[in-house]
Short mmCIF file of N, CA and C in Angstrom, two decimals:
data_model
loop_
_atom_site.label_atom_id
_atom_site.label_comp_id
_atom_site.label_asym_id
_atom_site.label_seq_id
_atom_site.Cartn_x
_atom_site.Cartn_y
_atom_site.Cartn_z
N MET A 1 0.83 -1.19 0.00
CA MET A 1 0.00 0.00 0.00
C MET A 1 0.87 1.26 0.00
N LEU A 2 1.92 1.25 0.78
CA LEU A 2 2.83 2.38 0.85
C LEU A 2 3.51 2.60 -0.50
N HIS A 3 3.86 1.51 -1.15
CA HIS A 3 4.49 1.59 -2.46
C HIS A 3 3.53 2.24 -3.48
N LEU A 4 2.24 1.92 -3.40
CA LEU A 4 1.25 2.49 -4.29
C LEU A 4 1.11 4.00 -4.07
N LEU A 5 1.10 4.43 -2.81
CA LEU A 5 1.02 5.86 -2.51
C LEU A 5 2.25 6.61 -2.99
N GLU A 6 3.42 6.01 -2.87
CA GLU A 6 4.64 6.64 -3.36
C GLU A 6 4.60 6.77 -4.88
N GLN A 7 4.08 5.77 -5.56
CA GLN A 7 3.97 5.81 -7.01
C GLN A 7 2.97 6.90 -7.45
N MET A 8 1.87 7.05 -6.69
CA MET A 8 0.89 8.09 -6.99
C MET A 8 1.50 9.47 -6.77
N ASP A 9 2.32 9.60 -5.72
CA ASP A 9 2.97 10.88 -5.45
C ASP A 9 3.94 11.25 -6.58
N ILE A 10 4.70 10.29 -7.03
CA ILE A 10 5.62 10.53 -8.14
C ILE A 10 4.85 10.87 -9.41
N GLY A 11 3.74 10.17 -9.63
CA GLY A 11 2.90 10.45 -10.80
C GLY A 11 2.30 11.85 -10.76
N MET A 12 1.87 12.28 -9.57
CA MET A 12 1.31 13.63 -9.43
C MET A 12 2.39 14.69 -9.66
N ASP A 13 3.58 14.45 -9.14
CA ASP A 13 4.68 15.38 -9.36
C ASP A 13 5.00 15.50 -10.84
N THR A 14 5.01 14.37 -11.52
CA THR A 14 5.28 14.38 -12.96
C THR A 14 4.17 15.11 -13.71
N ALA A 15 2.93 14.84 -13.34
CA ALA A 15 1.81 15.50 -14.00
C ALA A 15 1.87 17.01 -13.77
N LEU A 16 2.18 17.44 -12.55
CA LEU A 16 2.30 18.87 -12.27
C LEU A 16 3.46 19.48 -13.04
N ALA A 17 4.57 18.73 -13.12
CA ALA A 17 5.74 19.25 -13.84
C ALA A 17 5.44 19.45 -15.32
N VAL A 18 4.51 18.68 -15.87
CA VAL A 18 4.14 18.83 -17.28
C VAL A 18 3.01 19.84 -17.45
N ALA A 19 1.99 19.76 -16.60
CA ALA A 19 0.78 20.58 -16.77
C ALA A 19 0.98 22.04 -16.40
N VAL A 20 1.71 22.31 -15.33
CA VAL A 20 1.83 23.69 -14.86
C VAL A 20 2.53 24.59 -15.87
N PRO A 21 3.68 24.18 -16.44
CA PRO A 21 4.28 25.06 -17.46
C PRO A 21 3.37 25.25 -18.68
N LEU A 22 2.61 24.21 -19.03
CA LEU A 22 1.69 24.33 -20.15
C LEU A 22 0.58 25.33 -19.82
N ILE A 23 0.01 25.22 -18.64
CA ILE A 23 -1.07 26.12 -18.23
C ILE A 23 -0.56 27.55 -18.12
N SER A 24 0.61 27.73 -17.50
CA SER A 24 1.14 29.08 -17.35
C SER A 24 1.52 29.68 -18.71
N GLY A 25 2.03 28.86 -19.61
CA GLY A 25 2.34 29.35 -20.96
C GLY A 25 1.10 29.79 -21.71
N ILE A 26 0.04 29.01 -21.59
CA ILE A 26 -1.22 29.37 -22.24
C ILE A 26 -1.78 30.66 -21.64
N ALA A 27 -1.72 30.79 -20.33
CA ALA A 27 -2.21 32.01 -19.67
C ALA A 27 -1.39 33.23 -20.09
N GLU A 28 -0.07 33.07 -20.22
CA GLU A 28 0.76 34.19 -20.67
C GLU A 28 0.44 34.57 -22.11
N LEU A 29 0.23 33.58 -22.97
CA LEU A 29 -0.13 33.87 -24.36
C LEU A 29 -1.47 34.59 -24.46
N ILE A 30 -2.42 34.15 -23.66
CA ILE A 30 -3.74 34.82 -23.66
C ILE A 30 -3.58 36.26 -23.18
N GLY A 31 -2.78 36.47 -22.13
CA GLY A 31 -2.54 37.83 -21.63
C GLY A 31 -1.90 38.72 -22.69
N LEU A 32 -0.91 38.19 -23.39
CA LEU A 32 -0.27 38.97 -24.46
C LEU A 32 -1.23 39.24 -25.61
N LEU A 33 -2.05 38.26 -25.95
CA LEU A 33 -3.04 38.45 -27.00
C LEU A 33 -4.04 39.54 -26.63
N ILE A 34 -4.46 39.56 -25.37
CA ILE A 34 -5.40 40.59 -24.91
C ILE A 34 -4.75 41.97 -25.00
N ILE A 35 -3.47 42.06 -24.64
CA ILE A 35 -2.77 43.35 -24.73
C ILE A 35 -2.73 43.82 -26.19
N VAL A 36 -2.38 42.93 -27.10
CA VAL A 36 -2.28 43.30 -28.52
C VAL A 36 -3.65 43.71 -29.07
N VAL A 37 -4.68 42.94 -28.76
CA VAL A 37 -6.02 43.24 -29.27
C VAL A 37 -6.53 44.56 -28.69
N SER A 38 -6.34 44.78 -27.40
CA SER A 38 -6.81 46.04 -26.81
C SER A 38 -6.02 47.22 -27.35
N LEU A 39 -4.74 47.04 -27.63
CA LEU A 39 -3.94 48.11 -28.23
C LEU A 39 -4.45 48.44 -29.64
N LEU A 40 -4.74 47.41 -30.43
CA LEU A 40 -5.26 47.65 -31.78
C LEU A 40 -6.63 48.32 -31.74
N ARG A 41 -7.50 47.85 -30.85
CA ARG A 41 -8.84 48.45 -30.74
C ARG A 41 -8.75 49.89 -30.27
N THR A 42 -7.88 50.15 -29.30
CA THR A 42 -7.73 51.50 -28.79
C THR A 42 -7.18 52.42 -29.87
N THR A 43 -6.22 51.94 -30.64
CA THR A 43 -5.67 52.74 -31.73
C THR A 43 -6.74 53.06 -32.76
N TYR A 44 -7.56 52.08 -33.10
CA TYR A 44 -8.66 52.29 -34.04
C TYR A 44 -9.62 53.36 -33.53
N HIS A 45 -10.05 53.24 -32.27
CA HIS A 45 -11.00 54.21 -31.72
C HIS A 45 -10.37 55.58 -31.55
N TYR A 46 -9.08 55.62 -31.21
CA TYR A 46 -8.39 56.90 -31.09
C TYR A 46 -8.36 57.61 -32.44
N MET A 47 -8.07 56.86 -33.49
CA MET A 47 -8.04 57.46 -34.82
C MET A 47 -9.42 57.96 -35.23
N ARG A 48 -10.46 57.24 -34.87
CA ARG A 48 -11.82 57.69 -35.18
C ARG A 48 -12.15 58.97 -34.41
N VAL A 49 -11.70 59.05 -33.15
CA VAL A 49 -11.95 60.25 -32.36
C VAL A 49 -11.22 61.44 -32.97
N VAL A 50 -9.97 61.23 -33.34
CA VAL A 50 -9.17 62.32 -33.89
C VAL A 50 -9.66 62.74 -35.27
N LEU A 51 -9.90 61.79 -36.15
CA LEU A 51 -10.24 62.12 -37.53
C LEU A 51 -11.71 62.49 -37.73
N PHE A 52 -12.61 61.77 -37.06
CA PHE A 52 -14.03 61.97 -37.30
C PHE A 52 -14.76 62.59 -36.11
N HIS A 53 -14.03 62.98 -35.09
CA HIS A 53 -14.61 63.60 -33.89
C HIS A 53 -15.68 62.72 -33.25
N ASP A 54 -15.41 61.43 -33.24
CA ASP A 54 -16.30 60.47 -32.58
C ASP A 54 -16.25 60.70 -31.07
N ASP A 55 -17.24 60.21 -30.38
CA ASP A 55 -17.26 60.28 -28.93
C ASP A 55 -17.12 58.87 -28.39
N TYR A 56 -15.88 58.48 -28.11
CA TYR A 56 -15.62 57.14 -27.61
C TYR A 56 -14.55 57.21 -26.54
N ASP A 57 -14.73 56.44 -25.48
CA ASP A 57 -13.80 56.45 -24.36
C ASP A 57 -12.71 55.40 -24.59
N TYR A 58 -11.70 55.76 -25.37
CA TYR A 58 -10.63 54.82 -25.68
C TYR A 58 -9.70 54.60 -24.49
N HIS A 59 -9.64 55.55 -23.56
CA HIS A 59 -8.83 55.36 -22.35
C HIS A 59 -9.36 54.18 -21.54
N LEU A 60 -10.65 54.13 -21.40
CA LEU A 60 -11.29 53.05 -20.65
C LEU A 60 -11.05 51.72 -21.34
N GLU A 61 -11.12 51.70 -22.66
CA GLU A 61 -10.89 50.46 -23.42
C GLU A 61 -9.49 49.92 -23.17
N MET A 62 -8.50 50.80 -23.23
CA MET A 62 -7.11 50.35 -23.04
C MET A 62 -6.87 49.92 -21.60
N SER A 63 -7.38 50.69 -20.67
CA SER A 63 -7.19 50.34 -19.26
C SER A 63 -7.84 49.01 -18.92
N THR A 64 -9.03 48.79 -19.41
CA THR A 64 -9.72 47.54 -19.15
C THR A 64 -8.97 46.36 -19.76
N GLY A 65 -8.46 46.54 -20.97
CA GLY A 65 -7.68 45.49 -21.61
C GLY A 65 -6.41 45.15 -20.83
N LEU A 66 -5.73 46.19 -20.35
CA LEU A 66 -4.50 45.95 -19.59
C LEU A 66 -4.78 45.25 -18.27
N ILE A 67 -5.85 45.62 -17.62
CA ILE A 67 -6.18 44.97 -16.34
C ILE A 67 -6.54 43.50 -16.58
N THR A 68 -7.30 43.23 -17.62
CA THR A 68 -7.64 41.84 -17.92
C THR A 68 -6.40 41.03 -18.27
N ALA A 69 -5.49 41.62 -19.05
CA ALA A 69 -4.24 40.93 -19.40
C ALA A 69 -3.41 40.68 -18.16
N LEU A 70 -3.38 41.64 -17.24
CA LEU A 70 -2.62 41.44 -16.00
C LEU A 70 -3.20 40.31 -15.17
N GLU A 71 -4.50 40.13 -15.23
CA GLU A 71 -5.10 39.01 -14.50
C GLU A 71 -4.61 37.69 -15.05
N PHE A 72 -4.53 37.57 -16.37
CA PHE A 72 -4.01 36.34 -16.97
C PHE A 72 -2.54 36.14 -16.64
N LEU A 73 -1.77 37.22 -16.69
CA LEU A 73 -0.35 37.11 -16.36
C LEU A 73 -0.16 36.74 -14.89
N MET A 74 -1.03 37.26 -14.04
CA MET A 74 -0.95 36.91 -12.63
C MET A 74 -1.32 35.44 -12.43
N ALA A 75 -2.29 34.94 -13.17
CA ALA A 75 -2.64 33.51 -13.08
C ALA A 75 -1.46 32.65 -13.52
N ALA A 76 -0.74 33.08 -14.55
CA ALA A 76 0.44 32.34 -15.00
C ALA A 76 1.51 32.32 -13.91
N GLU A 77 1.71 33.46 -13.26
CA GLU A 77 2.72 33.52 -12.20
C GLU A 77 2.32 32.68 -10.99
N VAL A 78 1.04 32.66 -10.67
CA VAL A 78 0.58 31.83 -9.56
C VAL A 78 0.83 30.36 -9.86
N SER A 79 0.52 29.95 -11.09
CA SER A 79 0.74 28.55 -11.45
C SER A 79 2.22 28.19 -11.44
N LYS A 80 3.09 29.11 -11.85
CA LYS A 80 4.53 28.85 -11.78
C LYS A 80 5.01 28.77 -10.34
N THR A 81 4.44 29.61 -9.48
CA THR A 81 4.84 29.61 -8.07
C THR A 81 4.44 28.31 -7.39
N ILE A 82 3.36 27.71 -7.84
CA ILE A 82 2.94 26.42 -7.27
C ILE A 82 4.00 25.36 -7.56
N LEU A 83 4.54 25.38 -8.77
CA LEU A 83 5.52 24.38 -9.16
C LEU A 83 6.90 24.67 -8.58
N LEU A 84 7.32 25.92 -8.68
CA LEU A 84 8.65 26.30 -8.21
C LEU A 84 8.54 27.41 -7.17
N PRO A 85 8.31 27.06 -5.93
CA PRO A 85 8.13 28.11 -4.92
C PRO A 85 9.46 28.74 -4.50
N SER A 86 10.10 29.46 -5.42
CA SER A 86 11.35 30.14 -5.10
C SER A 86 11.06 31.60 -4.77
N LEU A 87 12.06 32.26 -4.22
CA LEU A 87 11.90 33.66 -3.83
C LEU A 87 11.70 34.54 -5.07
N ASP A 88 12.38 34.25 -6.15
CA ASP A 88 12.21 35.03 -7.38
C ASP A 88 10.79 34.93 -7.90
N ALA A 89 10.22 33.73 -7.90
CA ALA A 89 8.86 33.54 -8.39
C ALA A 89 7.85 34.28 -7.51
N VAL A 90 8.08 34.24 -6.19
CA VAL A 90 7.17 34.93 -5.27
C VAL A 90 7.28 36.44 -5.45
N LEU A 91 8.50 36.97 -5.63
CA LEU A 91 8.67 38.40 -5.85
C LEU A 91 8.03 38.86 -7.15
N LEU A 92 8.15 38.05 -8.19
CA LEU A 92 7.50 38.38 -9.46
C LEU A 92 5.99 38.36 -9.31
N LEU A 93 5.47 37.41 -8.56
CA LEU A 93 4.03 37.35 -8.30
C LEU A 93 3.57 38.59 -7.54
N VAL A 94 4.33 38.99 -6.53
CA VAL A 94 3.97 40.18 -5.75
C VAL A 94 4.00 41.43 -6.63
N ALA A 95 5.01 41.53 -7.50
CA ALA A 95 5.09 42.68 -8.40
C ALA A 95 3.92 42.71 -9.37
N THR A 96 3.56 41.58 -9.91
CA THR A 96 2.43 41.50 -10.84
C THR A 96 1.12 41.86 -10.12
N PHE A 97 0.95 41.32 -8.94
CA PHE A 97 -0.25 41.61 -8.17
C PHE A 97 -0.32 43.08 -7.80
N GLY A 98 0.82 43.65 -7.40
CA GLY A 98 0.85 45.07 -7.03
C GLY A 98 0.53 45.98 -8.20
N SER A 99 1.09 45.68 -9.37
CA SER A 99 0.80 46.51 -10.54
C SER A 99 -0.66 46.38 -10.96
N ARG A 100 -1.22 45.20 -10.83
CA ARG A 100 -2.63 45.03 -11.15
C ARG A 100 -3.51 45.81 -10.18
N ALA A 101 -3.19 45.76 -8.91
CA ALA A 101 -3.97 46.50 -7.92
C ALA A 101 -3.86 48.00 -8.16
N LEU A 102 -2.66 48.48 -8.46
CA LEU A 102 -2.46 49.90 -8.72
C LEU A 102 -3.23 50.34 -9.96
N MET A 103 -3.17 49.55 -11.02
CA MET A 103 -3.91 49.90 -12.24
C MET A 103 -5.41 49.89 -12.00
N SER A 104 -5.88 48.97 -11.20
CA SER A 104 -7.30 48.92 -10.90
C SER A 104 -7.75 50.17 -10.14
N ILE A 105 -6.95 50.59 -9.18
CA ILE A 105 -7.27 51.79 -8.41
C ILE A 105 -7.25 53.02 -9.32
N LEU A 106 -6.22 53.14 -10.15
CA LEU A 106 -6.13 54.28 -11.06
C LEU A 106 -7.27 54.31 -12.06
N LEU A 107 -7.68 53.14 -12.54
CA LEU A 107 -8.81 53.08 -13.47
C LEU A 107 -10.09 53.55 -12.80
N ARG A 108 -10.32 53.13 -11.58
CA ARG A 108 -11.52 53.58 -10.87
C ARG A 108 -11.53 55.09 -10.66
N VAL A 109 -10.37 55.65 -10.28
CA VAL A 109 -10.29 57.09 -10.08
C VAL A 109 -10.55 57.82 -11.40
N GLU A 110 -9.96 57.33 -12.48
CA GLU A 110 -10.14 57.95 -13.78
C GLU A 110 -11.60 57.87 -14.23
N MET A 111 -12.22 56.71 -14.02
CA MET A 111 -13.62 56.55 -14.43
C MET A 111 -14.52 57.49 -13.63
N ARG A 112 -14.25 57.64 -12.34
CA ARG A 112 -15.07 58.54 -11.53
C ARG A 112 -14.91 59.98 -11.98
N SER A 113 -13.68 60.40 -12.28
CA SER A 113 -13.48 61.78 -12.71
C SER A 113 -14.12 62.02 -14.07
N GLU A 114 -14.04 61.06 -14.98
CA GLU A 114 -14.68 61.22 -16.29
C GLU A 114 -16.20 61.25 -16.15
N ARG A 115 -16.73 60.43 -15.27
CA ARG A 115 -18.18 60.45 -15.05
C ARG A 115 -18.61 61.80 -14.48
N ALA A 116 -17.81 62.33 -13.55
CA ALA A 116 -18.14 63.63 -12.96
C ALA A 116 -18.08 64.73 -14.02
N GLU A 117 -17.07 64.69 -14.89
CA GLU A 117 -16.97 65.68 -15.96
C GLU A 117 -18.15 65.58 -16.91
N ARG A 118 -18.52 64.37 -17.28
CA ARG A 118 -19.66 64.19 -18.19
C ARG A 118 -20.96 64.66 -17.54
N ALA A 119 -21.12 64.35 -16.26
CA ALA A 119 -22.33 64.78 -15.57
C ALA A 119 -22.38 66.31 -15.48
N GLU A 120 -21.24 66.94 -15.23
CA GLU A 120 -21.21 68.39 -15.16
C GLU A 120 -21.52 69.00 -16.52
N ALA A 121 -20.96 68.44 -17.59
CA ALA A 121 -21.24 68.94 -18.93
C ALA A 121 -22.72 68.77 -19.27
N LYS A 122 -23.30 67.65 -18.85
CA LYS A 122 -24.72 67.41 -19.11
C LYS A 122 -25.58 68.41 -18.33
N ARG A 123 -25.19 68.69 -17.07
CA ARG A 123 -25.93 69.68 -16.28
C ARG A 123 -25.84 71.06 -16.92
N ASP A 124 -24.65 71.44 -17.38
CA ASP A 124 -24.48 72.74 -18.03
C ASP A 124 -25.33 72.84 -19.29
N GLU A 125 -25.36 71.76 -20.07
CA GLU A 125 -26.17 71.75 -21.28
C GLU A 125 -27.65 71.86 -20.94
N HIS A 126 -28.08 71.16 -19.90
CA HIS A 126 -29.47 71.21 -19.47
C HIS A 126 -29.83 72.62 -18.99
N ARG A 127 -28.93 73.25 -18.23
CA ARG A 127 -29.18 74.61 -17.75
C ARG A 127 -29.28 75.59 -18.92
N ALA A 128 -28.43 75.43 -19.91
CA ALA A 128 -28.48 76.31 -21.08
C ALA A 128 -29.80 76.13 -21.82
N GLU A 129 -30.26 74.89 -21.95
CA GLU A 129 -31.54 74.64 -22.61
C GLU A 129 -32.68 75.27 -21.81
N GLN A 130 -32.63 75.13 -20.49
CA GLN A 130 -33.68 75.71 -19.65
C GLN A 130 -33.68 77.23 -19.76
N ARG A 131 -32.49 77.84 -19.79
CA ARG A 131 -32.37 79.28 -19.93
C ARG A 131 -32.96 79.74 -21.27
N ALA A 132 -32.69 78.98 -22.33
CA ALA A 132 -33.22 79.33 -23.66
C ALA A 132 -34.74 79.21 -23.67
N VAL A 133 -35.27 78.19 -23.02
CA VAL A 133 -36.73 78.02 -22.97
C VAL A 133 -37.35 79.16 -22.19
N ARG A 134 -36.74 79.53 -21.05
CA ARG A 134 -37.28 80.64 -20.25
C ARG A 134 -37.25 81.95 -21.03
N GLN A 135 -36.18 82.17 -21.77
CA GLN A 135 -36.08 83.41 -22.54
C GLN A 135 -37.09 83.44 -23.68
N SER A 136 -37.38 82.29 -24.26
CA SER A 136 -38.34 82.27 -25.36
C SER A 136 -39.78 82.44 -24.84
N ARG A 137 -40.00 82.10 -23.58
CA ARG A 137 -41.34 82.24 -22.99
C ARG A 137 -41.53 83.55 -22.25
N ALA A 138 -40.54 84.41 -22.27
CA ALA A 138 -40.63 85.67 -21.53
C ALA A 138 -41.79 86.50 -22.07
N PHE A 139 -42.35 87.30 -21.17
CA PHE A 139 -43.48 88.15 -21.55
C PHE A 139 -43.01 89.23 -22.51
N VAL A 140 -43.76 89.41 -23.58
CA VAL A 140 -43.44 90.41 -24.59
C VAL A 140 -44.67 91.30 -24.78
N TRP A 141 -44.45 92.59 -24.65
CA TRP A 141 -45.54 93.52 -24.90
C TRP A 141 -45.87 93.49 -26.38
N PRO A 142 -47.09 93.79 -26.70
CA PRO A 142 -47.48 93.73 -28.12
C PRO A 142 -46.64 94.64 -29.02
N TRP A 143 -46.12 95.76 -28.50
CA TRP A 143 -45.34 96.67 -29.33
C TRP A 143 -43.85 96.32 -29.38
N GLN A 144 -43.49 95.21 -28.67
CA GLN A 144 -42.09 94.76 -28.70
C GLN A 144 -41.96 93.58 -29.64
N ASP A 145 -40.80 93.49 -30.28
CA ASP A 145 -40.55 92.27 -31.04
C ASP A 145 -39.94 91.23 -30.10
N ARG A 146 -39.72 90.04 -30.56
CA ARG A 146 -39.25 88.93 -29.72
C ARG A 146 -37.83 89.15 -29.20
N ASP A 147 -37.06 90.03 -29.85
CA ASP A 147 -35.69 90.25 -29.43
C ASP A 147 -35.60 91.21 -28.26
N GLY A 148 -36.67 91.77 -27.85
CA GLY A 148 -36.65 92.67 -26.71
C GLY A 148 -36.62 94.12 -27.11
N GLY A 149 -36.47 94.39 -28.38
CA GLY A 149 -36.49 95.77 -28.87
C GLY A 149 -37.91 96.24 -29.02
N GLN A 150 -38.09 97.51 -29.37
CA GLN A 150 -39.44 98.03 -29.55
C GLN A 150 -39.67 98.27 -31.03
N ASP A 151 -40.84 97.81 -31.49
CA ASP A 151 -41.21 98.05 -32.88
C ASP A 151 -41.68 99.50 -33.08
N GLN A 152 -42.56 99.89 -32.19
CA GLN A 152 -43.15 101.20 -32.33
C GLN A 152 -43.47 101.77 -30.97
N ASP A 153 -43.80 103.00 -30.94
CA ASP A 153 -44.16 103.67 -29.70
C ASP A 153 -45.52 103.21 -29.22
N PRO A 154 -45.71 103.00 -27.89
CA PRO A 154 -47.02 102.56 -27.44
C PRO A 154 -48.09 103.61 -27.71
N GLY A 155 -47.74 104.90 -27.71
CA GLY A 155 -48.75 105.94 -27.93
C GLY A 155 -49.11 106.07 -29.39
N SER A 156 -48.27 105.67 -30.28
CA SER A 156 -48.54 105.82 -31.70
C SER A 156 -49.27 104.62 -32.27
N ARG A 157 -49.58 103.69 -31.43
CA ARG A 157 -50.26 102.47 -31.88
C ARG A 157 -51.69 102.80 -32.30
N GLY A 158 -52.06 102.36 -33.44
CA GLY A 158 -53.42 102.56 -33.91
C GLY A 158 -53.61 103.86 -34.64
N GLU A 159 -52.65 104.73 -34.71
CA GLU A 159 -52.81 106.00 -35.41
C GLU A 159 -52.51 105.86 -36.85
#
């Protein structure tokens, strides 16, 4: 029975030695692919904004792509750390995790500031529309034109 358990342990070690580098390699490739695709998409949308004055948030697109890619790269580092728990692997994992956390925080701050700017612009636009409506509904004397000037003298009316 002990011999069987030892053989299973050796088999598991062999399976991990084969599977973990494969899994981490696939995760790294997916992370790099996400970076390339988000860079291409961001470049496309940036060019549309510059050339055609489109309204698209390409900053958010790039930031989201980088954060997603960092998640895959972090998964690759975690899987490598499982196989080779060395100090270098742990430090690389900590650095990857730290950069992902920092990017996530910066993205949230940026999104909040952009939302606040958009909300303020929308409020200003709404106030301008309300002001225009109020001015168009202002009381006008019959002898005044809509611009606020006077067409004729009130005493000369009807003469």
